[in-house]
Amino acid sequence: MRTIKAGEERRKEILLTARKLFVQKGYDQTSINDILKIVDIAKGTFYYYYSSKEEVLQAIIMDIVYEGAARAEQILQDTSIPLLKRIVMAVMAQAPEFEGAHKLAEELHKVDNAKLEQQYRKVMLKKMTSVLEGAVKEAGEQDIIHTDFPKECIESLLLMGHMMFDCDTFLWKAEEYPVKVKAFLCNAERMFGAKEGEFQEFMEMFE
Amino acid sequence: MRTIKAGEERRKEILLTARKLFVQKGYDQTSINDILKIVDIAKGTFYYYYSSKEEVLQAIIMDIVYEGAARAEQILQDTSIPLLKRIVMAVMAQAPEFEGAHKLAEELHKVDNAKLEQQYRKVMLKKMTSVLEGAVKEAGEQDIIHTDFPKECIESLLLMGHMMFDCDTFLWKAEEYPVKVKAFLCNAERMFGAKEGEFQEFMEMFE
């Protein structure tokens, strides 16, 4: 048991170090040797855990998805916040949020990392849809939202939020974002069949 | 002038041949030599036009986007069809539609072609949004749709349609598609603030 635990700790140490390096130096500029030097392990030990630098990044991606999902779950459990507001906050919670997250996101979104971005997207959408499904069902039962397609609304909003605000798909200028966020919230309100003005509070944050 | 025209024709011949080969044999399995043999030109001539096989595929992507845009424009001009129906049809027209289109789309969506898929997406969204903007403005003036965010509705629908139905982002099973298309149409109707049931006709196609 002791050996297994030590192995898990080493694995975590590799991931944590790699994540820091990818943020500081960039993914392309970080070598496996850079990671080895800091974790202080031999090359063979590294390859016992991961077969390539890309595999390390994939593991980091999984971690980021699961961190986002954990944040979303925490928000959804906070019954002091109105349910629909919790749902919107949980949708927004998928974006990576830790020191250096923005730089790592930039790395992920580089043209050469399109493959990783695609992987992140598929895993994130699947995980986050399952996290949000219960809350959306509850909102339907409580007559707060009115749609025959609750799961599909969640899928659409997660997809749009991710592509529009994390991936720079439309190459919008910085000054365009406030209106884009407002449009997103307005469309979310309509898709859910929520009471008009229900998301006004969020929208006013972007006035 | 004669030389320029011949050059343009050769360029088209390379693209047409490459497109056929990418569909028949797959992108990875097609070599520049395969293209040369059919077009019957020397390697140097090929490199005069394109610096790599990937550049050829990029040019094909641009062609596909412009073909989709041309189809959308043609639909939008057909005033015998009700305006809102024209808009939905034009949104749907972005998906590649030619012999072997499906196979080429598969090539584009392979994990290793994520970079090309990303490129297609950015160019397609920009081009198609501009094609559709006029019609959506007109629909607003005619009181058929009611939204403060007409351009953003178009962007959202193009993005969702592309990611959901061309890119297999959610890894849906074949039997799930009818309900996903219906949800998409229901959400489009609501986002546009169109009369409820306006898209019923389309939705019934998926009953």
PDB file of C-alpha atoms in Angstrom, chain B residues 14-103:
ATOM      1  CA  ILE B  14      -4.709  20.469 -58.679  1.00  0.00           C
ATOM      2  CA  LEU B  15      -7.461  21.281 -56.163  1.00  0.00           C
ATOM      3  CA  LEU B  16     -10.095  19.181 -57.902  1.00  0.00           C
ATOM      4  CA  THR B  17      -7.770  16.208 -58.200  1.00  0.00           C
ATOM      5  CA  ALA B  18      -6.599  16.516 -54.595  1.00  0.00           C
ATOM      6  CA  ARG B  19     -10.171  16.770 -53.332  1.00  0.00           C
ATOM      7  CA  LYS B  20     -11.122  13.571 -55.204  1.00  0.00           C
ATOM      8  CA  LEU B  21      -8.060  11.741 -53.890  1.00  0.00           C
ATOM      9  CA  PHE B  22      -8.572  12.921 -50.280  1.00  0.00           C
ATOM     10  CA  VAL B  23     -12.116  11.556 -50.479  1.00  0.00           C
ATOM     11  CA  GLN B  24     -11.185   8.276 -52.193  1.00  0.00           C
ATOM     12  CA  LYS B  25      -7.971   7.408 -50.370  1.00  0.00           C
ATOM     13  CA  GLY B  26      -8.066   9.600 -47.269  1.00  0.00           C
ATOM     14  CA  TYR B  27      -5.931  12.686 -46.583  1.00  0.00           C
ATOM     15  CA  ASP B  28      -3.090  10.869 -44.836  1.00  0.00           C
ATOM     16  CA  GLN B  29      -2.880   8.183 -47.509  1.00  0.00           C
ATOM     17  CA  THR B  30      -2.667  10.671 -50.384  1.00  0.00           C
ATOM     18  CA  SER B  31       0.815  11.828 -51.353  1.00  0.00           C
ATOM     19  CA  ILE B  32       1.781  14.835 -53.420  1.00  0.00           C
ATOM     20  CA  ASN B  33       3.103  12.302 -55.951  1.00  0.00           C
ATOM     21  CA  ASP B  34      -0.393  10.806 -56.296  1.00  0.00           C
ATOM     22  CA  ILE B  35      -1.673  14.261 -57.213  1.00  0.00           C
ATOM     23  CA  LEU B  36       1.193  14.910 -59.649  1.00  0.00           C
ATOM     24  CA  LYS B  37       0.567  11.655 -61.503  1.00  0.00           C
ATOM     25  CA  ILE B  38      -3.065  12.483 -62.263  1.00  0.00           C
ATOM     26  CA  VAL B  39      -2.621  16.188 -63.029  1.00  0.00           C
ATOM     27  CA  ASP B  40       0.478  15.203 -65.008  1.00  0.00           C
ATOM     28  CA  ILE B  41       2.798  17.951 -63.837  1.00  0.00           C
ATOM     29  CA  ALA B  42       6.328  18.040 -62.409  1.00  0.00           C
ATOM     30  CA  LYS B  43       6.946  18.407 -58.675  1.00  0.00           C
ATOM     31  CA  GLY B  44       8.373  21.887 -59.284  1.00  0.00           C
ATOM     32  CA  THR B  45       5.155  22.981 -60.941  1.00  0.00           C
ATOM     33  CA  PHE B  46       3.160  21.777 -57.942  1.00  0.00           C
ATOM     34  CA  TYR B  47       5.382  23.730 -55.543  1.00  0.00           C
ATOM     35  CA  TYR B  48       4.937  26.832 -57.657  1.00  0.00           C
ATOM     36  CA  TYR B  49       1.275  26.793 -56.579  1.00  0.00           C
ATOM     37  CA  TYR B  50       1.315  25.200 -53.144  1.00  0.00           C
ATOM     38  CA  SER B  51       4.055  24.712 -50.572  1.00  0.00           C
ATOM     39  CA  SER B  52       2.593  21.542 -49.022  1.00  0.00           C
ATOM     40  CA  LYS B  53      -0.249  19.032 -49.052  1.00  0.00           C
ATOM     41  CA  GLU B  54      -1.713  20.835 -46.044  1.00  0.00           C
ATOM     42  CA  GLU B  55      -1.845  24.078 -48.007  1.00  0.00           C
ATOM     43  CA  VAL B  56      -3.828  22.258 -50.694  1.00  0.00           C
ATOM     44  CA  LEU B  57      -6.295  21.088 -48.077  1.00  0.00           C
ATOM     45  CA  GLN B  58      -6.566  24.638 -46.722  1.00  0.00           C
ATOM     46  CA  ALA B  59      -7.414  25.882 -50.209  1.00  0.00           C
ATOM     47  CA  ILE B  60     -10.033  23.137 -50.490  1.00  0.00           C
ATOM     48  CA  ILE B  61     -11.475  24.269 -47.140  1.00  0.00           C
ATOM     49  CA  MET B  62     -11.800  27.829 -48.432  1.00  0.00           C
ATOM     50  CA  ASP B  63     -13.547  26.496 -51.551  1.00  0.00           C
ATOM     51  CA  ILE B  64     -15.975  24.472 -49.426  1.00  0.00           C
ATOM     52  CA  VAL B  65     -16.798  27.522 -47.283  1.00  0.00           C
ATOM     53  CA  TYR B  66     -17.410  29.646 -50.356  1.00  0.00           C
ATOM     54  CA  GLU B  67     -19.565  26.948 -51.984  1.00  0.00           C
ATOM     55  CA  GLY B  68     -21.695  26.768 -48.818  1.00  0.00           C
ATOM     56  CA  ALA B  69     -21.963  30.561 -48.748  1.00  0.00           C
ATOM     57  CA  ALA B  70     -23.034  30.592 -52.405  1.00  0.00           C
ATOM     58  CA  ARG B  71     -25.753  28.005 -51.684  1.00  0.00           C
ATOM     59  CA  ALA B  72     -26.939  30.094 -48.724  1.00  0.00           C
ATOM     60  CA  GLU B  73     -27.029  33.256 -50.835  1.00  0.00           C
ATOM     61  CA  GLN B  74     -29.065  31.517 -53.512  1.00  0.00           C
ATOM     62  CA  ILE B  75     -31.602  30.281 -50.948  1.00  0.00           C
ATOM     63  CA  LEU B  76     -31.895  33.749 -49.387  1.00  0.00           C
ATOM     64  CA  GLN B  77     -32.694  35.268 -52.789  1.00  0.00           C
ATOM     65  CA  ASP B  78     -35.598  32.892 -53.420  1.00  0.00           C
ATOM     66  CA  THR B  79     -38.504  35.113 -52.369  1.00  0.00           C
ATOM     67  CA  SER B  80     -41.015  32.350 -53.126  1.00  0.00           C
ATOM     68  CA  ILE B  81     -40.019  30.835 -49.746  1.00  0.00           C
ATOM     69  CA  PRO B  82     -41.109  32.580 -46.499  1.00  0.00           C
ATOM     70  CA  LEU B  83     -38.216  34.647 -45.092  1.00  0.00           C
ATOM     71  CA  LEU B  84     -37.716  32.818 -41.778  1.00  0.00           C
ATOM     72  CA  LYS B  85     -37.754  29.453 -43.534  1.00  0.00           C
ATOM     73  CA  ARG B  86     -35.132  30.787 -45.935  1.00  0.00           C
ATOM     74  CA  ILE B  87     -32.936  31.809 -42.996  1.00  0.00           C
ATOM     75  CA  VAL B  88     -33.113  28.354 -41.371  1.00  0.00           C
ATOM     76  CA  MET B  89     -32.411  26.688 -44.710  1.00  0.00           C
ATOM     77  CA  ALA B  90     -29.445  28.993 -45.268  1.00  0.00           C
ATOM     78  CA  VAL B  91     -28.041  28.178 -41.822  1.00  0.00           C
ATOM     79  CA  MET B  92     -28.285  24.507 -42.730  1.00  0.00           C
ATOM     80  CA  ALA B  93     -26.665  25.128 -46.126  1.00  0.00           C
ATOM     81  CA  GLN B  94     -23.214  25.596 -44.631  1.00  0.00           C
ATOM     82  CA  ALA B  95     -22.603  21.849 -44.365  1.00  0.00           C
ATOM     83  CA  PRO B  96     -20.480  20.659 -47.311  1.00  0.00           C
ATOM     84  CA  GLU B  97     -22.699  19.176 -50.011  1.00  0.00           C
ATOM     85  CA  PHE B  98     -21.069  17.520 -52.978  1.00  0.00           C
ATOM     86  CA  GLU B  99     -20.204  14.021 -54.059  1.00  0.00           C
ATOM     87  CA  GLY B 100     -17.953  12.595 -51.357  1.00  0.00           C
ATOM     88  CA  ALA B 101     -18.617  15.547 -49.018  1.00  0.00           C
ATOM     89  CA  HIS B 102     -19.365  13.213 -46.154  1.00  0.00           C
ATOM     90  CA  LYS B 103     -16.078  11.366 -46.557  1.00  0.00           C
TER      91      LYS B 103
END
